[in-house]
Coordinates of C-alpha atoms in Angstrom, one line a residue:
M956 CA 6.9 10.7 19.3
A957 CA 9.7 9.7 16.9
H958 CA 12.1 12.4 15.7
M959 CA 11.2 13.9 12.4
T960 CA 14.8 14.1 11.2
D961 CA 15.8 10.5 11.7
L962 CA 14.1 9.1 8.6
R963 CA 16.4 7.7 5.8
L964 CA 15.0 6.5 2.5
Y965 CA 16.5 4.8 -0.6
D966 CA 16.3 7.2 -3.5
T967 CA 16.3 5.5 -6.9
M968 CA 17.8 8.6 -8.5
T969 CA 21.0 8.6 -6.5
G970 CA 21.0 4.8 -5.9
A971 CA 21.6 5.4 -2.2
V972 CA 19.9 5.7 1.2
R973 CA 19.5 9.4 2.0
D974 CA 18.5 11.5 5.0
F975 CA 14.9 12.6 4.3
V976 CA 14.7 16.4 4.4
P977 CA 11.3 17.8 3.1
V978 CA 11.0 20.9 0.9
R979 CA 8.9 22.6 3.7
P980 CA 9.7 21.8 7.3
G981 CA 6.9 19.8 9.0
H982 CA 5.2 19.1 5.7
V983 CA 5.6 16.1 3.3
S984 CA 4.2 16.0 -0.3
I985 CA 3.9 12.5 -1.9
Y986 CA 2.7 11.5 -5.4
L987 CA 2.0 7.8 -5.9
C988 CA 1.3 6.5 -9.4
G989 CA -2.1 4.8 -9.0
A990 CA -4.1 2.3 -11.1
T991 CA -4.8 2.2 -14.8
V992 CA -8.4 1.1 -14.2
Q993 CA -8.7 -1.6 -16.9
G994 CA -9.7 -4.6 -14.8
L995 CA -9.9 -6.1 -11.4
P996 CA -7.1 -5.3 -8.9
H997 CA -4.8 -8.2 -8.0
I998 CA -2.4 -8.3 -5.1
G999 CA 0.5 -7.1 -7.3
H1000 CA -1.5 -3.9 -7.9
V1001 CA -2.2 -3.1 -4.3
R1002 CA 1.2 -3.8 -2.9
S1003 CA 2.4 -0.3 -3.7
G1004 CA -0.8 1.0 -2.0
V1005 CA 0.0 -0.9 1.2
A1006 CA 3.8 -0.1 1.1
F1007 CA 3.4 3.6 0.8
D1008 CA 0.5 3.6 3.2
V1009 CA 3.0 2.5 5.9
L1010 CA 5.3 5.4 4.8
R1011 CA 2.4 7.8 5.2
R1012 CA 1.3 6.5 8.5
W1013 CA 4.9 6.6 9.9
L1014 CA 5.3 10.2 8.7
L1015 CA 1.9 11.2 10.3
A1016 CA 3.1 9.4 13.5
K1017 CA 6.3 11.4 13.4
G1018 CA 4.2 14.6 13.4
Y1019 CA 4.4 15.6 9.8
D1020 CA 1.5 17.1 7.8
V1021 CA 1.2 14.8 4.8
A1022 CA -0.3 15.6 1.4
F1023 CA -0.7 12.3 -0.3
I1024 CA -1.9 12.2 -4.0
R1025 CA -2.7 9.0 -5.8
N1026 CA -3.9 9.4 -9.3
V1027 CA -6.3 7.3 -11.5
T1028 CA -5.4 6.7 -15.1
D1029 CA -8.9 6.5 -16.6
I1030 CA -8.0 7.0 -20.3
D1031 CA -5.5 4.6 -21.9
D1032 CA -5.2 2.3 -24.9
K1033 CA -5.9 -0.8 -22.8
I1034 CA -9.1 0.7 -21.3
L1035 CA -10.4 1.8 -24.7
N1036 CA -9.6 -1.6 -26.3
K1037 CA -11.1 -3.7 -23.4
A1038 CA -14.3 -1.5 -23.3
A1039 CA -14.6 -1.8 -27.1
D1040 CA -14.2 -5.6 -27.0
A1041 CA -16.9 -5.8 -24.3
G1042 CA -19.2 -3.4 -26.2
R1043 CA -19.3 -1.0 -23.3
P1044 CA -18.6 2.8 -23.1
W1045 CA -15.0 3.5 -22.1
W1046 CA -16.0 5.8 -19.3
E1047 CA -18.3 3.2 -17.8
W1048 CA -15.5 0.6 -18.0
A1049 CA -13.0 2.9 -16.3
A1050 CA -15.5 3.9 -13.6
T1051 CA -16.4 0.3 -12.8
Y1052 CA -12.8 -0.7 -12.2
E1053 CA -12.0 2.5 -10.4
R1054 CA -14.6 1.4 -7.9
A1055 CA -13.1 -2.1 -7.7
F1056 CA -9.7 -0.5 -6.9
T1057 CA -11.2 1.8 -4.2
A1058 CA -12.9 -1.2 -2.6
A1059 CA -9.6 -3.2 -2.6
Y1060 CA -7.7 -0.3 -1.0
D1061 CA -10.5 0.2 1.6
A1062 CA -10.7 -3.6 2.4
L1063 CA -7.0 -3.6 3.2
G1064 CA -7.2 -0.5 5.4
V1065 CA -5.2 1.8 3.0
L1066 CA -5.9 5.4 4.1
P1067 CA -7.8 7.3 1.4
P1068 CA -5.5 9.8 -0.5
S1069 CA -5.7 13.5 0.2
A1070 CA -7.0 13.7 -3.4
E1071 CA -7.4 11.1 -6.1
P1072 CA -7.2 13.0 -9.4
R1073 CA -8.3 11.4 -12.7
A1074 CA -6.4 12.0 -15.8
T1075 CA -9.4 13.1 -17.8
G1076 CA -10.1 15.9 -15.2
H1077 CA -6.8 17.5 -16.0
I1078 CA -6.7 17.9 -19.8
T1079 CA -6.4 21.7 -19.5
Q1080 CA -3.2 21.4 -17.4
M1081 CA -1.7 18.9 -19.8
V1082 CA -2.4 21.2 -22.8
E1083 CA -0.7 24.0 -21.0
L1084 CA 2.3 21.8 -20.2
I1085 CA 2.6 20.6 -23.8
E1086 CA 2.3 24.2 -25.1
C1087 CA 5.2 25.2 -22.7
L1088 CA 7.3 22.3 -24.0
I1089 CA 6.7 23.2 -27.7
E1090 CA 7.6 26.9 -27.0
R1091 CA 10.8 25.9 -25.2
G1092 CA 11.9 23.7 -28.2
H1093 CA 11.5 20.4 -26.4
A1094 CA 8.4 19.1 -28.3
Y1095 CA 7.0 19.1 -31.9
T1096 CA 3.9 18.1 -33.8
G1097 CA 3.8 15.4 -36.4
D1098 CA 0.9 13.7 -38.2
G1099 CA -1.6 15.1 -35.6
D1100 CA 0.4 13.9 -32.6
V1101 CA 2.8 15.8 -30.4
Y1102 CA 6.2 14.2 -29.4
F1103 CA 8.8 15.0 -26.8
D1104 CA 12.3 15.5 -28.4
V1105 CA 14.5 13.4 -26.2
Q1106 CA 17.7 14.6 -27.7
S1107 CA 16.8 18.2 -26.8
M1108 CA 17.7 17.2 -23.2
L1109 CA 21.3 16.4 -24.1
P1110 CA 23.9 16.8 -22.9
E1111 CA 22.5 18.5 -19.8
P1112 CA 20.4 18.1 -17.6
G1113 CA 20.4 14.8 -19.4
Y1114 CA 18.0 12.0 -20.2
G1115 CA 18.2 8.6 -18.5
K1116 CA 19.5 9.7 -15.1
L1117 CA 16.8 7.8 -13.1
S1118 CA 17.0 4.5 -15.0
G1119 CA 20.6 4.7 -16.1
H1120 CA 19.5 4.1 -19.8
K1121 CA 22.0 5.3 -22.3
I1122 CA 20.5 7.4 -25.1
D1123 CA 21.4 4.8 -27.8
D1124 CA 19.6 2.0 -25.9
V1125 CA 16.3 3.9 -25.5
H1126 CA 13.2 2.1 -26.6
Q1127 CA 9.9 3.8 -25.7
G1128 CA 7.8 0.7 -26.4
E1129 CA 5.4 2.8 -28.5
G1130 CA 6.0 1.1 -31.8
V1131 CA 7.1 2.9 -34.9
A1132 CA 5.3 6.3 -35.5
T1133 CA 5.5 8.1 -38.9
G1134 CA 5.3 11.5 -37.3
K1135 CA 8.4 11.0 -35.0
R1136 CA 11.7 12.6 -36.0
D1137 CA 13.5 10.0 -33.9
Q1138 CA 12.0 6.7 -32.7
R1139 CA 13.5 7.4 -29.2
D1140 CA 11.1 10.3 -28.8
F1141 CA 7.9 9.7 -26.8
T1142 CA 4.2 10.7 -27.3
L1143 CA 2.8 13.7 -25.4
W1144 CA -0.5 13.9 -27.3
K1145 CA -2.3 11.4 -29.5
G1146 CA -4.2 12.7 -32.5
A1147 CA -8.0 11.8 -32.6
K1148 CA -9.0 8.5 -34.1
P1149 CA -12.6 7.6 -35.2
G1150 CA -14.7 6.3 -32.3
E1151 CA -12.2 7.4 -29.6
P1152 CA -12.7 10.1 -27.0
S1153 CA -10.9 13.4 -27.8
W1154 CA -10.5 16.9 -26.5
P1155 CA -9.7 20.1 -28.4
T1156 CA -6.2 21.6 -28.4
P1157 CA -4.3 24.3 -30.4
W1158 CA -2.8 21.4 -32.5
G1159 CA -6.0 19.5 -33.1
R1160 CA -8.3 17.1 -31.2
G1161 CA -6.9 14.1 -29.4
R1162 CA -6.1 12.6 -26.1
P1163 CA -3.1 12.7 -23.7
G1164 CA -0.1 10.5 -23.5
W1165 CA 0.4 8.6 -20.2
H1166 CA 3.6 10.3 -19.3
T1167 CA 2.2 13.8 -19.6
E1168 CA -0.8 13.0 -17.4
C1169 CA 1.2 12.4 -14.2
V1170 CA 3.4 15.5 -14.6
A1171 CA 0.4 17.7 -14.9
M1172 CA -1.3 16.2 -11.9
C1173 CA 1.9 16.3 -9.7
Q1174 CA 2.3 20.0 -10.4
T1175 CA -1.4 20.8 -10.0
Y1176 CA -1.6 19.3 -6.5
L1177 CA 2.0 19.4 -5.1
G1178 CA 3.7 22.2 -7.0
T1179 CA 6.7 22.3 -9.3
E1180 CA 9.0 20.9 -6.6
F1181 CA 7.7 18.3 -4.1
D1182 CA 9.1 15.6 -1.8
I1183 CA 8.5 12.0 -2.9
H1184 CA 7.4 10.4 -6.1
A1185 CA 6.5 6.7 -5.6
G1186 CA 5.4 3.8 -7.7
G1187 CA 6.2 0.3 -8.8
M1188 CA 9.7 -0.5 -10.1
D1189 CA 8.3 -1.3 -13.5
L1190 CA 7.5 2.5 -13.8
I1191 CA 11.1 3.6 -13.6
F1192 CA 11.5 3.4 -17.4
P1193 CA 9.9 4.8 -19.4
H1194 CA 7.2 6.4 -17.3
H1195 CA 9.1 8.1 -14.5
E1196 CA 12.1 8.9 -16.7
N1197 CA 9.8 10.6 -19.2
E1198 CA 8.0 12.5 -16.4
I1199 CA 11.4 13.9 -15.2
A1200 CA 12.3 14.9 -18.8
Q1201 CA 9.1 16.9 -19.2
A1202 CA 9.2 18.6 -15.8
E1203 CA 12.8 19.7 -16.3
A1204 CA 12.3 20.7 -19.9
A1205 CA 9.5 23.0 -18.6
G1206 CA 12.1 24.5 -16.2
N1207 CA 10.9 22.8 -13.0
K1208 CA 12.7 20.9 -10.3
F1209 CA 10.1 18.1 -9.7
A1210 CA 10.5 15.3 -7.1
R1211 CA 13.3 15.3 -4.6
Y1212 CA 13.1 11.5 -3.8
W1213 CA 12.1 8.6 -6.0
L1214 CA 10.8 5.5 -4.2
H1215 CA 10.0 2.3 -6.0
N1216 CA 8.4 -0.9 -4.6
G1217 CA 9.3 -4.4 -5.8
W1218 CA 6.9 -6.7 -7.7
V1219 CA 4.8 -9.5 -6.4
T1220 CA 6.0 -12.5 -8.4
M1221 CA 4.8 -16.0 -9.0
G1222 CA 7.3 -18.6 -10.1
G1223 CA 9.8 -15.8 -10.3
E1224 CA 7.8 -13.9 -12.9
K1225 CA 6.1 -10.5 -12.4
M1226 CA 2.4 -10.9 -11.7
S1227 CA 0.5 -9.5 -14.6
K1228 CA -2.7 -10.1 -16.5
S1229 CA -0.8 -11.3 -19.6
L1230 CA 0.8 -14.2 -17.6
G1231 CA -2.6 -15.3 -16.4
N1232 CA -1.2 -15.7 -12.9
V1233 CA -3.5 -13.1 -11.4
L1234 CA -4.8 -13.2 -7.9
A1235 CA -7.7 -10.8 -7.6
I1236 CA -8.3 -9.3 -4.2
P1237 CA -11.8 -10.6 -3.7
A1238 CA -10.6 -14.2 -4.4
V1239 CA -7.7 -13.9 -1.9
L1240 CA -10.0 -12.5 0.8
E1241 CA -12.0 -15.7 0.6
R1242 CA -8.9 -17.6 1.9
V1243 CA -7.5 -15.1 4.4
R1244 CA -9.0 -12.2 6.3
A1245 CA -8.2 -8.6 5.2
P1246 CA -5.7 -7.7 7.9
E1247 CA -3.9 -11.0 7.3
L1248 CA -3.6 -10.2 3.6
R1249 CA -2.4 -6.7 4.5
Y1250 CA 0.2 -8.2 6.9
Y1251 CA 1.4 -10.5 4.2
L1252 CA 1.7 -7.8 1.5
G1253 CA 3.6 -5.5 4.0
S1254 CA 5.8 -8.3 5.5
A1255 CA 8.6 -8.1 2.9
H1256 CA 10.8 -5.0 2.5
Y1257 CA 9.0 -2.7 0.1
R1258 CA 12.0 -2.7 -2.4
S1259 CA 12.3 -6.5 -2.5
M1260 CA 10.4 -8.9 -4.6
L1261 CA 7.5 -10.7 -2.9
E1262 CA 7.3 -14.3 -4.2
F1263 CA 3.7 -15.4 -3.8
T1264 CA 3.0 -18.9 -2.5
E1265 CA -0.1 -20.2 -0.8
T1266 CA 2.2 -21.4 2.1
A1267 CA 3.7 -17.9 2.5
L1268 CA 0.2 -16.4 2.6
Q1269 CA -1.0 -18.9 5.3
D1270 CA 2.2 -18.4 7.3
A1271 CA 1.6 -14.6 7.4
A1272 CA -2.0 -15.3 8.4
K1273 CA -0.7 -17.5 11.3
A1274 CA 1.8 -14.8 12.4
Y1275 CA -0.9 -12.2 12.4
T1276 CA -3.3 -14.5 14.4
G1277 CA -0.6 -15.0 17.0
I1278 CA -0.4 -11.3 17.6
E1279 CA -4.2 -11.1 17.7
E1280 CA -4.5 -14.0 20.2
F1281 CA -1.9 -12.4 22.5
L1282 CA -3.9 -9.1 22.6
H1283 CA -7.1 -11.0 23.2
R1284 CA -5.5 -13.0 26.1
V1285 CA -4.3 -9.8 27.7
R1286 CA -7.7 -8.1 27.3
N1287 CA -9.5 -11.2 28.7
R1288 CA -7.3 -11.5 31.7
V1289 CA -6.2 -8.0 32.5
G1290 CA -8.7 -5.6 31.0
A1291 CA -8.9 -3.0 28.2
V1292 CA -5.8 -2.6 26.0
T1293 CA -5.4 1.0 24.9
V1294 CA -2.8 2.1 22.4
G1295 CA 0.6 2.7 24.0
E1296 CA 4.0 3.7 22.6
W1297 CA 6.1 1.9 20.0
T1298 CA 9.6 0.7 21.0
P1299 CA 12.8 2.5 20.0
K1300 CA 13.9 -0.6 18.0
F1301 CA 10.6 -0.4 16.0
A1302 CA 11.2 3.3 15.3
A1303 CA 14.8 2.6 14.2
A1304 CA 13.6 -0.1 11.8
L1305 CA 11.1 2.1 10.1
D1306 CA 13.5 5.1 10.0
D1307 CA 15.9 2.8 8.2
D1308 CA 14.2 2.9 4.7
L1309 CA 10.9 1.5 6.1
S1310 CA 12.4 -1.9 7.2
V1311 CA 9.0 -3.5 7.9
P1312 CA 10.6 -7.0 8.3
M1313 CA 12.8 -5.6 11.2
A1314 CA 9.8 -3.8 12.6
L1315 CA 7.7 -7.0 12.6
A1316 CA 10.6 -8.9 14.3
E1317 CA 10.3 -6.3 17.1
V1318 CA 6.5 -6.8 17.3
H1319 CA 7.0 -10.6 17.7
A1320 CA 9.8 -10.1 20.2
T1321 CA 7.5 -7.9 22.2
R1322 CA 4.7 -10.4 22.0
A1323 CA 7.0 -13.2 23.3
E1324 CA 8.0 -11.0 26.3
G1325 CA 4.3 -10.2 26.9
N1326 CA 3.3 -13.9 26.8
R1327 CA 6.1 -14.8 29.3
A1328 CA 4.9 -12.0 31.6
L1329 CA 1.3 -13.2 31.3
D1330 CA 2.2 -16.8 32.1
S1331 CA 4.2 -15.7 35.2
G1332 CA 1.3 -13.5 36.4
D1333 CA 3.0 -10.2 35.7
H1334 CA -0.1 -8.5 34.4
E1335 CA 1.4 -5.0 34.4
T1336 CA 4.2 -5.9 32.0
A1337 CA 1.9 -8.0 29.9
L1338 CA -0.5 -5.0 29.5
E1339 CA 2.4 -2.6 28.7
K1340 CA 3.7 -5.0 26.0
A1341 CA 0.2 -5.4 24.5
R1342 CA -0.3 -1.6 24.4
S1343 CA 3.1 -1.2 22.7
I1344 CA 2.1 -3.9 20.1
R1345 CA -1.1 -2.0 19.4
A1346 CA 0.9 1.2 18.7
M1347 CA 3.3 -0.7 16.4
M1348 CA 0.7 -2.6 14.5
G1349 CA -1.3 0.6 14.1
I1350 CA 1.6 2.2 12.2
L1351 CA 1.6 -0.9 10.0
G1352 CA -2.1 -0.5 9.4
A1353 CA -3.0 -3.9 11.0
D1354 CA -3.8 -3.4 14.7
P1355 CA -6.0 -6.4 15.5
L1356 CA -7.9 -4.4 18.2
D1357 CA -8.6 -1.5 15.8
E1358 CA -12.4 -1.3 15.4
R1359 CA -12.2 -1.6 11.6
W1360 CA -10.8 -5.1 11.9
E1361 CA -12.7 -6.2 15.0
S1362 CA -16.1 -5.0 13.7
K1363 CA -15.6 -6.7 10.3
D1364 CA -14.3 -9.9 11.8
E1365 CA -17.1 -12.3 12.6
T1366 CA -14.7 -14.9 14.1
S1367 CA -13.5 -12.4 16.7
A1368 CA -17.0 -11.3 17.5
A1369 CA -18.1 -15.0 17.9
L1370 CA -15.1 -15.8 20.2
H1371 CA -16.0 -12.8 22.3
A1372 CA -19.6 -14.0 22.7
V1373 CA -18.4 -17.6 23.5
D1374 CA -15.9 -16.1 26.1
V1375 CA -18.8 -14.4 28.0
L1376 CA -20.8 -17.7 28.0
V1377 CA -17.9 -19.9 29.0
R1378 CA -16.8 -17.6 31.8
A1379 CA -20.3 -17.8 33.3
E1380 CA -20.0 -21.7 33.2
I1381 CA -16.5 -21.6 34.7
Q1382 CA -17.8 -19.3 37.5
R1383 CA -20.6 -21.9 38.3
R1384 CA -17.9 -24.6 38.3
E1385 CA -15.8 -22.6 40.8
E1386 CA -18.9 -22.1 43.0
A1387 CA -19.7 -25.8 42.9
R1388 CA -16.1 -26.7 43.8
A1389 CA -16.2 -24.2 46.7
R1390 CA -19.4 -26.1 47.9
R1391 CA -17.5 -29.4 47.4
D1392 CA -20.2 -30.4 44.9
W1393 CA -17.7 -32.4 42.8
A1394 CA -20.5 -34.0 40.7
E1395 CA -21.8 -30.6 39.5
A1396 CA -18.2 -29.3 38.9
D1397 CA -17.4 -32.4 36.8
A1398 CA -20.7 -32.1 34.9
I1399 CA -19.9 -28.5 33.9
R1400 CA -16.4 -29.4 32.8
D1401 CA -17.7 -32.4 30.7
R1402 CA -20.4 -30.2 29.2
L1403 CA -17.7 -27.7 28.1
K1404 CA -15.5 -30.5 26.8
A1405 CA -18.4 -31.8 24.7
A1406 CA -18.6 -28.3 23.2
G1407 CA -14.9 -28.5 22.3
I1408 CA -13.8 -26.3 25.1
E1409 CA -11.0 -27.2 27.5
V1410 CA -10.6 -25.6 30.9
T1411 CA -7.1 -25.4 32.5
D1412 CA -6.4 -24.3 36.0
T1413 CA -3.5 -21.7 36.1
A1414 CA -2.0 -19.3 38.6
D1415 CA -4.4 -16.7 37.2
G1416 CA -7.3 -19.0 37.8
P1417 CA -9.1 -21.2 35.3
Q1418 CA -8.5 -20.4 31.6
W1419 CA -10.3 -21.9 28.6
S1420 CA -9.2 -22.7 25.1
L1421 CA -10.7 -24.5 22.1
I1422 CA -9.6 -28.1 22.0
G1423 CA -7.2 -28.7 19.1
D1424 CA -6.0 -25.0 19.0

């Protein structure tokens, strides 16, 4: 088992890689900002799901108990507008796309969260938080709305410490509101509008602001101080900055580490619905298999941009298939491949701010060693390397021999069936050769060749492959 204490993570708040020390020894609490369920998930949406799933799997492998919360934003202007345009109830619209996101996460082998709270299920906690902020002089009502007073956080503990925004440059992106004392303030609660859902509060009916939702859910499930708050880099400002402001204004410590993943880009631009360069998960899964897509989404460092091209996607699929084929070769020649131990280099890579590219380089180096061992007849070494690869790929959530990928992969099942039939034919050919019945041996070989199967005699005995592979 890897040492618990070795992990180092890049913390956006300090702008540096820091030793990871949890609030409670042996326990890690993580909050990941999940989907606003307004439409179909694309690969840009699920990248954070995959990236932080690797973090969670590595923490579990290191022996930590992990509480992993990923929320669902199921009430939002975009959801209300899209549902209204489609003539559908807002709650049905949100539920429909929440299921689509769950299906996408499941398809890519992302572990289900410990809990997946919906914003609408935590209105009581949000109201309590807002009441606390009003009482402490950090929030005020105006025209039926409630706003956070950004300047009430100055000079200490400050506002803008996560994003580096100076107070004079703050733009909340909310448009001009008549009830705001200062346009740099942000909305905690939106007063009820005709035809929109609303909930009762001491300051009138309405619905929550986005930034308030996450603070309430973080504290409900993980407490007022927890380990890691994660999300896409587009959430640093204003969303995460405004979460910190509320939590600290309420007198709480909040997250100790802030982790942000890079975007998936196309042509250098962030993938988004407005750009129309959207790649929905079901569409991509028609071109590559689920573990290949997962391999691709996890192959770049989580903090870097991942520029999408069809070539890069196919290259990742090829790399994954190479690992898969090695494991199949070992299983066919040597026997069952159980899960072994990851290598020290692999552990060092993941401990260094989850450097998956370095971890994958170690997987491929191990595969090359295993292939050399297999070709030279050193079955013991080949099996050891294969078992190690299973352990490493398991941490990355893409072990080709894991039953979730094998059982769903018709190609793999078909190849296994073909292997059984071809081996029976090869056995008959060997028996014919032993009887010096060359005509029968040649007939079997020709029959296999006509089916697109080539037999090669090796030190390990005859091996077969598909012609053209």
